Every structure is written in C-alpha cells, then in structure tokens.
Tab-separated table of C-alpha atoms and ligand atoms in Angstrom:
chain	number	residue	atom	x	y	z
A	1	MET	CA	11.610	23.186	-4.703
A	2	SER	CA	15.199	23.612	-3.530
A	3	GLU	CA	18.117	23.888	-5.956
A	4	ALA	CA	19.463	20.526	-4.994
A	5	GLU	CA	16.187	18.732	-6.075
A	6	THR	CA	15.960	20.765	-9.383
A	7	GLU	CA	19.480	19.597	-10.226
A	8	GLU	CA	18.734	15.955	-9.421
A	9	THR	CA	15.765	16.017	-11.742
A	10	ASP	CA	18.107	17.571	-14.436
A	11	ASP	CA	20.598	14.698	-14.007
A	12	GLU	CA	17.626	12.058	-14.312
A	13	GLN	CA	16.378	13.454	-17.413
A	14	GLU	CA	19.638	13.360	-19.059
A	15	GLU	CA	20.066	9.740	-18.400
A	16	THR	CA	16.659	8.775	-19.833
A	17	ALA	CA	16.226	7.575	-23.682
A	18	PRO	CA	15.184	10.289	-26.050
A	19	ASP	CA	11.540	9.120	-26.453
A	20	ALA	CA	10.921	8.517	-22.844
A	21	GLU	CA	12.512	12.140	-22.399
A	22	GLU	CA	9.793	13.647	-24.543
A	23	SER	CA	6.894	12.147	-22.397
A	24	ALA	CA	8.871	12.822	-19.122
A	25	SER	CA	9.187	16.538	-20.059
A	26	SER	CA	5.633	16.996	-20.971
A	27	ASP	CA	4.534	15.243	-17.785
A	28	ALA	CA	6.853	17.376	-15.923
A	29	ASP	CA	4.927	20.435	-17.102
A	30	ALA	CA	1.585	19.121	-16.021
A	31	PRO	CA	0.617	19.948	-12.375
A	32	ALA	CA	0.404	17.082	-9.986
A	33	PRO	CA	-2.904	15.402	-9.141
A	34	VAL	CA	-3.807	15.410	-5.457
A	35	GLY	CA	-6.675	14.082	-3.636
A	36	VAL	CA	-7.454	15.134	-0.062
A	37	LYS	CA	-9.974	14.130	2.503
A	38	LEU	CA	-10.053	16.173	5.552
A	39	GLY	CA	-12.164	14.132	8.094
A	40	SER	CA	-13.516	14.182	11.426
A	41	THR	CA	-11.309	11.368	12.703
A	42	ARG	CA	-8.780	11.034	9.992
A	43	THR	CA	-7.194	13.043	7.186
A	44	VAL	CA	-5.984	11.332	4.137
A	45	LEU	CA	-3.803	12.763	1.252
A	46	ALA	CA	-3.121	10.921	-1.958
A	47	THR	CA	-0.639	11.826	-4.526
A	48	ASP	CA	0.807	9.987	-7.356
A	49	ASP	CA	3.272	8.207	-5.193
A	50	ASP	CA	2.170	8.705	-1.486
A	51	LEU	CA	-0.714	7.992	0.572
A	52	VAL	CA	-0.572	9.977	3.827
A	53	GLU	CA	-3.022	9.040	6.755
A	54	SER	CA	-3.317	10.947	10.077
A	55	LEU	CA	-5.589	11.408	12.643
A	56	THR	CA	-7.179	14.827	12.299
A	57	CYS	CA	-5.770	16.499	15.784
A	58	LEU	CA	-3.332	18.947	16.909
A	59	ALA	CA	-1.561	19.715	20.248
A	60	SER	CA	0.281	22.860	20.812
A	61	TYR	CA	3.224	23.083	23.410
A	62	GLU	CA	5.791	25.633	24.319
A	63	ASP	CA	9.177	25.390	22.999
A	64	ALA	CA	11.427	24.776	26.108
A	65	LEU	CA	14.236	26.912	24.856
A	66	THR	CA	12.632	29.821	22.810
A	67	GLY	CA	9.086	29.967	24.508
A	68	ASP	CA	7.644	29.870	20.844
A	69	ASP	CA	4.507	27.936	20.083
A	70	ARG	CA	4.998	24.625	18.553
A	71	TYR	CA	2.474	21.976	17.142
A	72	LEU	CA	2.269	18.155	16.993
A	73	TYR	CA	-0.403	16.442	14.975
A	74	GLY	CA	-1.863	13.075	14.302
A	75	GLU	CA	-1.108	9.996	16.300
A	76	GLU	CA	1.851	11.616	18.103
A	77	ALA	CA	-0.176	14.542	19.436
A	78	ALA	CA	-3.114	12.031	20.634
A	79	LEU	CA	-0.371	9.908	22.408
A	80	GLU	CA	1.718	12.439	24.079
A	81	TYR	CA	-0.937	15.152	24.939
A	82	PRO	CA	-4.071	13.179	25.494
A	83	GLU	CA	-5.290	15.928	27.782
A	84	ALA	CA	-4.611	18.866	25.465
A	85	VAL	CA	-5.062	17.382	21.959
A	86	GLU	CA	-7.768	19.039	19.922
A	87	PHE	CA	-9.838	17.071	17.371
A	88	MET	CA	-10.831	20.381	15.483
A	89	LEU	CA	-13.218	18.805	13.077
A	90	ARG	CA	-14.978	16.613	15.782
A	91	SER	CA	-18.359	17.794	14.716
A	92	GLY	CA	-17.651	17.054	10.857
A	93	LEU	CA	-16.557	20.648	9.829
A	94	PRO	CA	-14.542	23.599	11.153
A	95	GLU	CA	-17.512	25.258	13.024
A	96	ASP	CA	-16.186	28.388	13.819
A	97	ASP	CA	-13.042	30.694	13.140
A	98	ASP	CA	-11.083	29.091	16.020
A	99	ARG	CA	-11.499	25.710	14.606
A	100	ALA	CA	-10.947	26.723	11.073
A	101	ASP	CA	-7.537	28.250	12.426
A	102	LEU	CA	-6.716	25.011	13.911
A	103	ALA	CA	-7.529	22.850	10.889
A	104	ALA	CA	-5.582	25.288	8.896
A	105	THR	CA	-2.490	24.537	11.167
A	106	PHE	CA	-3.087	20.963	11.341
A	107	PHE	CA	-3.108	20.824	7.521
A	108	GLU	CA	0.038	23.237	7.034
A	109	GLU	CA	1.699	20.935	9.491
A	110	LEU	CA	0.844	17.679	7.623
A	111	LEU	CA	1.715	19.306	4.288
A	112	ALA	CA	5.071	20.364	5.612
A	113	GLU	CA	6.135	16.886	6.772
A	114	HIS	CA	5.163	15.254	3.325
A	115	ASP	CA	6.280	16.159	-0.130
A	116	VAL	CA	3.038	17.575	-1.763
A	117	ALA	CA	3.411	19.665	-4.857
A	118	ASP	CA	2.374	23.278	-4.681
A	119	ASP	CA	1.906	23.247	-8.402
A	120	SER	CA	-0.921	20.820	-8.171
A	121	VAL	CA	-4.649	20.269	-9.025
A	122	VAL	CA	-6.435	19.382	-5.874
A	123	VAL	CA	-9.772	17.538	-5.420
A	124	TYR	CA	-11.033	17.577	-2.010
A	125	ALA	CA	-14.032	15.561	-0.699
A	126	ILE	CA	-16.841	17.264	1.132
A	127	PRO	CA	-19.595	15.917	3.398
A	128	THR	CA	-23.177	16.157	2.051
A	129	ILE	CA	-24.485	18.110	4.945
A	130	GLU	CA	-26.442	21.520	5.220
A	131	ASN	CA	-23.821	23.447	6.894
A	132	ASP	CA	-22.884	26.528	4.723
A	133	GLU	CA	-20.484	28.055	7.221
A	134	GLY	CA	-18.533	24.893	7.933
A	135	LEU	CA	-18.382	24.075	4.209
A	136	ALA	CA	-16.828	27.466	3.586
A	137	ASN	CA	-14.531	27.239	6.501
A	138	LEU	CA	-13.468	23.758	4.977
A	139	SER	CA	-12.969	25.283	1.609
A	140	ALA	CA	-10.853	28.169	3.231
A	141	VAL	CA	-8.550	25.772	4.746
A	142	ILE	CA	-7.635	24.011	1.227
A	143	GLU	CA	-7.765	27.268	-0.558
A	144	ASP	CA	-5.496	29.052	1.715
A	145	SER	CA	-3.046	26.211	1.877
A	146	ALA	CA	0.088	26.112	-0.266
A	147	ILE	CA	-1.158	23.278	-2.492
A	148	GLY	CA	-3.510	23.400	-5.463
A	149	GLU	CA	-1.843	26.468	-7.256
A	150	GLN	CA	-3.422	25.176	-10.628
A	151	HIS	CA	-6.855	24.499	-9.412
A	152	ILE	CA	-8.969	23.320	-6.333
A	153	ARG	CA	-12.263	21.694	-6.551
A	154	SER	CA	-14.596	19.837	-4.307
A	155	TYR	CA	-16.863	16.772	-4.972
A	156	PRO	CA	-19.223	14.986	-2.499
A	157	GLU	CA	-17.331	12.340	-0.426
A	158	SER	CA	-19.593	9.499	-1.252
A	159	LEU	CA	-19.081	10.161	-4.814
A	160	CYS	CA	-15.233	10.298	-4.430
A	161	SER	CA	-15.268	7.286	-2.489
A	162	ALA	CA	-17.476	5.365	-4.869
A	163	VAL	CA	-14.759	5.871	-7.536
A	164	PRO	CA	-12.473	3.157	-6.507
A	165	ALA	CA	-15.402	1.036	-5.565
A	166	LEU	CA	-16.936	0.934	-9.015
A	167	GLY	CA	-13.934	0.240	-11.166
A	168	ASP	CA	-10.406	1.208	-12.166
A	169	GLY	CA	-11.441	4.404	-13.981
A	170	LEU	CA	-14.129	6.955	-13.487
A	171	GLU	CA	-17.018	4.747	-13.679
A	172	ALA	CA	-18.622	6.483	-10.521
A	173	ILE	CA	-19.240	9.702	-12.456
A	174	GLU	CA	-20.556	7.912	-15.689
A	175	ARG	CA	-23.425	6.023	-13.981
A	176	ILE	CA	-26.599	6.190	-12.022
A	177	PHE	CA	-26.352	4.753	-8.352
A	178	VAL	CA	-27.202	5.226	-4.963
A	179	GLY	CA	-24.324	5.929	-2.495
A	180	VAL	CA	-24.582	5.415	1.248
A	181	ASN	CA	-21.672	7.063	3.343
A	182	MET	CA	-21.154	5.817	6.942
A	183	GLY	CA	-18.965	8.215	8.675
A	184	SER	CA	-17.988	9.637	12.214
A	185	THR	CA	-20.474	12.249	12.499
A	186	ASN	CA	-23.169	11.421	9.940
A	187	LEU	CA	-25.054	8.797	7.756
A	188	GLU	CA	-25.295	10.379	4.392
A	189	ALA	CA	-27.115	9.097	1.186
A	190	SER	CA	-27.372	10.391	-2.183
A	191	ALA	CA	-28.622	9.228	-5.592
A	192	TYR	CA	-25.996	10.094	-8.401
A	193	ARG	CA	-26.446	10.470	-12.185
A	194	ARG	CA	-23.249	11.031	-14.067
A	195	GLY	CA	-21.802	12.866	-11.230
A	196	GLU	CA	-24.836	14.924	-10.464
A	197	GLN	CA	-26.000	14.624	-6.933
A	198	LEU	CA	-29.857	14.238	-7.346
A	199	THR	CA	-31.085	13.666	-3.773
A	200	ARG	CA	-29.376	14.202	-0.575
A	201	PHE	CA	-30.026	12.721	2.741
A	202	ALA	CA	-28.116	13.093	6.068
A	203	THR	CA	-28.648	12.149	9.526
A	204	GLY	CA	-26.581	12.860	12.609
A	205	SER	CA	-28.202	10.123	14.878
A	206	VAL	CA	-26.610	6.933	13.089
A	207	THR	CA	-22.903	7.606	13.408
A	208	GLY	CA	-19.558	6.166	14.176
A	209	ASN	CA	-19.296	8.529	17.189
A	210	GLU	CA	-22.612	7.398	18.504
A	211	ILE	CA	-21.330	3.735	18.391
A	212	ASP	CA	-18.230	4.670	20.140
A	213	ARG	CA	-20.414	6.230	23.049
A	214	ARG	CA	-22.508	3.087	23.000
A	215	ILE	CA	-19.553	0.756	23.211
A	216	ALA	CA	-18.320	2.722	26.241
A	217	ASN	CA	-21.633	2.530	28.056
A	218	TYR	CA	-22.020	-1.311	27.097
A	219	VAL	CA	-18.430	-1.954	28.346
A	220	GLU	CA	-19.500	-0.385	31.731
A	221	ASP	CA	-22.519	-2.690	32.064
A	222	GLU	CA	-20.677	-5.899	30.819
A	223	THR	CA	-18.138	-5.429	33.510
A	224	GLN	CA	-20.810	-4.367	36.119
A	225	GLY	CA	-19.585	-0.969	36.438
A	226	ARG	CA	-15.818	-1.915	36.999
A	227	VAL	CA	-14.571	-0.545	33.726
A	228	ASN	CA	-14.921	3.041	32.158
A	229	ILE	CA	-13.247	3.444	28.895
A	230	ASP	CA	-13.044	6.854	27.108
A	231	LEU	CA	-14.139	7.377	23.621
A	232	THR	CA	-10.808	6.993	22.069
A	233	THR	CA	-10.478	3.459	23.557
A	234	ALA	CA	-14.061	2.639	22.472
A	235	ARG	CA	-13.136	3.863	18.976
A	236	GLU	CA	-10.040	1.438	19.022
A	237	TYR	CA	-12.021	-1.428	20.298
A	238	LYS	CA	-14.515	-0.979	17.434
A	239	GLU	CA	-11.679	-0.562	14.848
A	240	ASN	CA	-9.530	-3.368	16.056
A	241	HIS	CA	-12.230	-5.850	17.164
A	242	ALA	CA	-15.659	-5.445	15.440
A	243	ASP	CA	-16.209	-8.241	13.002
A	244	PHE	CA	-19.585	-9.466	11.641
A	245	GLU	CA	-17.766	-12.617	10.219
A	246	ASP	CA	-15.558	-13.741	12.979
A	247	PHE	CA	-15.776	-11.791	16.212
A	248	GLN	CA	-13.419	-12.800	18.881
A	249	PRO	CA	-13.787	-11.865	22.525
A	250	PHE	CA	-10.745	-9.993	23.813
A	251	THR	CA	-9.323	-9.027	26.848
A	252	ASP	CA	-7.843	-5.534	28.205
A	253	VAL	CA	-6.320	-4.295	31.369
A	254	ILE	CA	-6.997	-1.310	33.362
A	255	GLN	CA	-4.887	0.344	36.014
A	256	GLN	CA	-6.829	0.756	39.371
A	257	PRO	CA	-6.631	4.216	40.847
A	258	GLY	CA	-5.270	2.700	44.229
A	259	GLY	CA	-2.526	0.598	42.385
A	260	GLY	CA	-2.843	-2.874	40.987
A	261	SER	CA	-4.770	-3.768	37.749
A	262	HIS	CA	-7.914	-5.343	36.565
A	263	GLU	CA	-8.119	-7.530	33.568
A	264	PHE	CA	-11.360	-7.829	31.883
A	265	THR	CA	-12.945	-9.730	28.766
A	266	ILE	CA	-15.432	-8.190	26.391
A	267	GLU	CA	-17.638	-10.484	24.641
A	268	ARG	CA	-20.823	-8.435	23.775
A	269	SER	CA	-20.323	-4.853	24.051
A	270	VAL	CA	-18.750	-4.030	20.602
A	271	MET	CA	-21.000	-6.267	18.478
A	272	ASP	CA	-24.050	-5.374	20.381
A	273	ALA	CA	-23.539	-1.734	19.350
A	274	LEU	CA	-22.563	-2.563	15.692
A	275	ASP	CA	-25.689	-4.699	15.363
A	276	GLU	CA	-27.902	-1.700	16.452
A	277	TYR	CA	-25.917	0.487	13.897
A	278	VAL	CA	-26.655	-1.616	10.967
A	279	ASP	CA	-30.333	-1.870	11.911
A	280	GLU	CA	-30.478	1.817	12.376
A	281	ALA	CA	-28.686	2.372	9.075
A	282	VAL	CA	-31.097	0.133	7.345
A	283	ASP	CA	-34.023	1.787	8.582
A	284	ALA	CA	-32.970	5.460	7.822
A	285	ILE	CA	-32.153	4.238	4.083
A	286	ALA	CA	-35.038	2.065	3.575
A	287	ASN	CA	-37.736	4.238	5.412
A	288	SER	CA	-36.574	7.838	4.933
A	289	PHE	CA	-34.147	8.001	2.175
A	290	LEU	CA	-35.240	5.830	-0.455
A	291	PRO	CA	-38.829	6.775	-0.437
A	292	GLN	CA	-37.718	10.142	-0.957
A	293	VAL	CA	-35.804	9.172	-4.083
A	294	ALA	CA	-38.719	7.161	-5.347
A	295	ASN	CA	-40.834	9.940	-5.026
A	296	ASP	CA	-38.751	12.476	-6.672
A	297	TYR	CA	-37.020	10.285	-9.236
A	298	MET	CA	-39.082	7.275	-9.973
A	299	LYS	CA	-37.089	5.937	-13.053
A	300	THR	CA	-33.731	6.742	-11.524
A	301	TYR	CA	-34.737	4.848	-8.345
A	302	ASN	CA	-35.640	1.764	-10.323
A	303	ILE	CA	-32.322	2.022	-12.412
A	304	ALA	CA	-30.308	2.411	-9.110
A	305	LEU	CA	-31.705	-0.277	-7.294
A	306	ASP	CA	-31.039	-2.718	-10.144
A	307	HIS	CA	-27.250	-1.867	-9.621
A	308	PRO	CA	-25.335	-2.239	-6.494
A	309	ILE	CA	-25.530	0.326	-3.824
A	310	VAL	CA	-22.129	1.689	-2.958
A	311	LEU	CA	-21.536	1.753	0.630
A	312	THR	CA	-18.660	4.026	1.715
A	313	GLY	CA	-17.119	5.718	4.778
A	314	GLY	CA	-14.968	4.418	7.489
A	315	MET	CA	-17.562	2.391	9.211
A	316	THR	CA	-17.709	0.204	6.227
A	317	ALA	CA	-14.195	-1.105	7.160
A	318	VAL	CA	-15.799	-3.532	9.749
A	319	PRO	CA	-15.381	-6.830	8.267
A	320	GLY	CA	-18.904	-8.298	6.989
A	321	LEU	CA	-20.582	-4.923	7.428
A	322	ALA	CA	-21.547	-4.668	3.988
A	323	ASP	CA	-22.957	-8.096	3.544
A	324	GLU	CA	-24.814	-7.638	6.795
A	325	PHE	CA	-26.357	-4.283	5.372
A	326	GLU	CA	-27.179	-5.852	2.166
A	327	GLU	CA	-28.939	-8.832	3.817
A	328	ARG	CA	-31.039	-6.700	5.996
A	329	LEU	CA	-31.868	-4.068	3.554
A	330	SER	CA	-33.160	-6.751	1.111
A	331	GLU	CA	-35.369	-7.922	3.772
A	332	GLU	CA	-36.615	-4.587	4.690
A	333	LEU	CA	-37.291	-3.495	1.249
A	334	GLN	CA	-38.615	-7.083	0.187
A	335	ARG	CA	-36.429	-6.670	-2.783
A	336	GLU	CA	-33.025	-8.127	-3.361
A	337	VAL	CA	-30.333	-5.364	-3.521
A	338	SER	CA	-26.898	-5.673	-3.705
A	339	VAL	CA	-23.961	-3.737	-2.234
A	340	VAL	CA	-20.424	-2.850	-3.106
A	341	ALA	CA	-17.876	-1.288	-0.937
A	342	PRO	CA	-14.207	-0.005	-1.719
A	343	ASP	CA	-11.398	-2.323	-0.696
A	344	ASP	CA	-10.158	0.249	1.749
A	345	PRO	CA	-13.006	2.533	2.832
A	346	VAL	CA	-10.586	4.778	5.049
A	347	VAL	CA	-8.472	6.017	2.236
A	348	ALA	CA	-11.172	5.546	-0.657
A	349	ALA	CA	-12.334	9.209	-0.573
A	350	ALA	CA	-8.875	10.640	-1.088
A	351	THR	CA	-7.700	8.055	-3.644
A	352	GLY	CA	-11.032	8.566	-5.492
A	353	ALA	CA	-10.509	12.419	-5.285
A	354	ARG	CA	-6.862	11.901	-6.663
A	355	ARG	CA	-8.267	9.990	-9.778
A	356	ILE	CA	-10.758	12.733	-10.366
A	357	ALA	CA	-7.874	15.220	-10.113
A	358	GLU	CA	-5.849	13.144	-12.580
A	359	GLN	CA	-8.488	13.319	-15.151
A	360	LEU	CA	-8.917	17.222	-14.888
A	361	VAL	CA	-5.046	17.234	-15.583
A	362	LYS	CA	-5.372	14.864	-18.441
A	363	ARG	CA	-8.262	16.732	-19.986
A	364	ASP	CA	-6.821	20.241	-19.378
A	365	ALA	CA	-10.008	20.924	-17.174
A	366	TYR	CA	-8.016	23.212	-14.619
B	1	ADP	N1	-11.134	-0.328	10.565
B	1	ADP	C1	-12.190	0.201	11.076
B	1	ADP	N2	-13.137	-0.488	11.611
B	1	ADP	C2	-14.382	0.077	12.178
B	1	ADP	N3	-14.537	1.451	12.253
B	1	ADP	C3	-13.587	2.162	11.512
B	1	ADP	C4	-12.421	1.496	11.002
B	1	ADP	N4	-11.698	2.691	10.272
B	1	ADP	C5	-12.428	3.853	10.511
B	1	ADP	N5	-13.445	3.480	11.212
B	1	ADP	C6	-14.635	4.378	11.736
B	1	ADP	O1	-15.191	5.110	10.514
B	1	ADP	C7	-15.660	6.469	11.267
B	1	ADP	C8	-14.824	7.400	10.339
B	1	ADP	O2	-15.245	7.298	8.916
B	1	ADP	P1	-14.906	8.376	7.858
B	1	ADP	O3	-15.725	7.984	6.685
B	1	ADP	O4	-13.487	8.465	7.749
B	1	ADP	O5	-15.662	9.695	8.654
B	1	ADP	P2	-15.763	11.233	8.639
B	1	ADP	O6	-15.932	11.539	7.069
B	1	ADP	O7	-16.852	11.599	9.393
B	1	ADP	O8	-14.457	11.857	9.054
B	1	ADP	C9	-15.145	6.521	12.570
B	1	ADP	O9	-16.139	6.397	13.589
B	1	ADP	C10	-14.059	5.466	12.545
B	1	ADP	O10	-13.995	4.954	13.935
B	2	MG	MG1	-17.688	11.818	6.022
C-alpha cells in the first residue's frame, strides 16, 4: 500500500464515530476475503467491493520504444491481437510449464490492474477432473501470486457455484445435494454431503467448446457453405442468441474475400446445437453419473434427488436451459426432479468462493 493511501485511511478513521471506529479497526486487522475462478474461457475475481471478469487470454507484443516484452490480456488482447492471442487454459487447466507461465503472467497482469489486497484469504475454484499435473500448475499460479498472504485454499467449482444458488449463507456446505457443472471443457457432476465430495464424474464429450464447434459446422450447412465462422464467433452467437424460451433468428454480415459483403440469417444452427447439448447432458447424468451415485450411496442418492439438483457453469446462462434440463431429466429418470441454478452462473464460482473465504476469515480458520 502506498503512503498516500495509508494516510487516507487514517483520515477516514478519525472522522468516524467512536463505536464505529472500534469495529472498523478490528475489521481493518482482518485479511480480505477473495474468491477466484481461473476458467478456460473466463476468469472472475470477487472481492468485498469488486467483481472482475476477463477472458482468460494473453497477447504479448514488443514495446516500440524499448523493445521490452509487453502484455495485453482479456477482451483487449482478443480484439487487438486475434492472430496471436493465447487462451492458455483452453483445455481447462495449465497443461505444461509454458501454459503455467502464461497463466501466471495473465493472473499477475489482471491483479496489477485491479486493487486486490495481498493481505487476503483466497479461495479458488477447481474443476473436478483427474489431472494432477494440471491441478498442481493451477495451484502454483495462485500460490505464487501476490494475493493470499494469509491463506489459500481450493474447493470444487460446482460446490463454490452452488453457494449463491442455494441461499444467502453457506447452505451448500451444510446439505446433501447433487451438483452438475456445465463448463467449456467438461460436464462434471458430484454428490456433496456437508461439503464433502462423495462421487465425482466428468466427461469431456459434452462441453461448451464442442457446442461452439457444432454451431460453426451447422452455420456452414445452414448457409449452403457460404459462411465459415471461427470458434470465437460461434461462442458469441451462442452467448448472445441461444435461448430456450424465446429464440430469435438473427442476421450477420461477412466480408467477401474479393470485396463486397454477404448478409445471412441464422435460424436453426444455434438452437439445434443447444438442443443436442441438453439431450447429451441428460443422458450422461441419468445413465452414467446417477447410477454410480445410487450404487455407491443409496441413501444419499434418495435424499439428494428429493432436493433440487444444482446446475452450475457458464452454459447454464442460456435462458431456459435449466428448465429444459429439469424436464428432460425427469422424463429420462421417470421421476420428478427439480433443478436450481445461480442467478449469474458466469460469476457464481467466484462469488461463492468469496463467501467461503469470508467464513474462513470470520471463524479465524486461516
Ligand atoms: N451467457 C451465456 N450464454 C451461453 N453460454 C455461455 C454464456 N456465458 C458463458 N457461456 C459458456 O459457458 C462456458 C464456460 O463456462 P464456465 O463454467 O465458465 O467454464 P470453465 O469452468 O470451463 O472455464 C463456455 O462455453 C461459454 O461460452
Ligand atoms: Mg469449469
């Protein structure tokens, strides 16, 4: 903290009333709770007064004056350096040392631009996949960063995201429930009992990235081969237009290589891909994951299915997807199940992680 900032805080405290001052000073001693989700597509940082969202990507360029390496991250990098931008967590985790270094640089740049306290307790969300090296690399990125001087701890992403979905406190770590997380690179599912992850399931074949690929293919078909879109455009079509309640056909324009432009309308490509996605997710949960839970933990299975399944992950942001999933899963299981999702699935892992960090601070568990 700079001296100017320290002085400012002192001034503020002098102005507050005596009893407010007391609680302010005990709060000031406590570390700041911080929630982090370093995701394949997006990274989200949640502090007490800030919610930072960025695409997880980095572009380097040479300083035109000094020749030094410079970095851009996030939307700016993706927009200005489309040919060179690197999504280093594309596969979900930093796979090797190079990706781990890039992820560390990305995270440093992100922290440098936002005011996150070093004197903090950090909780970060991790995917439920068997990849020890990738998880160790992710852990190193957080551990080696400036924040989390007091304590750093990880919890499964679907548990973190379930926190804001299930209440205003930490209901998610006091209950038994099934969580299904729909991300860029995996469909994950777990049964949780008071925060303990009982069963884990993950498949790399039902994913947001796969839907982007399908949308790109279907757009080519729908336009009789006239339009080829890249995966970023396909992702944007999905994020901006996919809607199970009220899908509207939309138009876009491409520049022709020889000059001129071509306008086209998309009616089916996006929702055909999404429709398949929900069917495949339901199939994986009903026919692979849930039988495994029933087999290993019969009682837990029955309790869990009598309560809402918590649907998390960025793909849940598609309007109506949770209801569609609920309906089709009930049909597949021939049993009424209900589904809840956090209000804002893209930031839920980070805000849930921050809420856990807050409790660690309050209970002196750091
Ligand atoms: N508003 C949205 N509508 C549709 N899909 C979305 C939306 N926001 C994010 N997604 C998709 O969710 C996926 C990312 O989910 P997330 O849980 O953040 O993934 P990960 O943990 O794999 O990084 C991506 O496929 C992304 O395109
Ligand atoms: Mg994920």
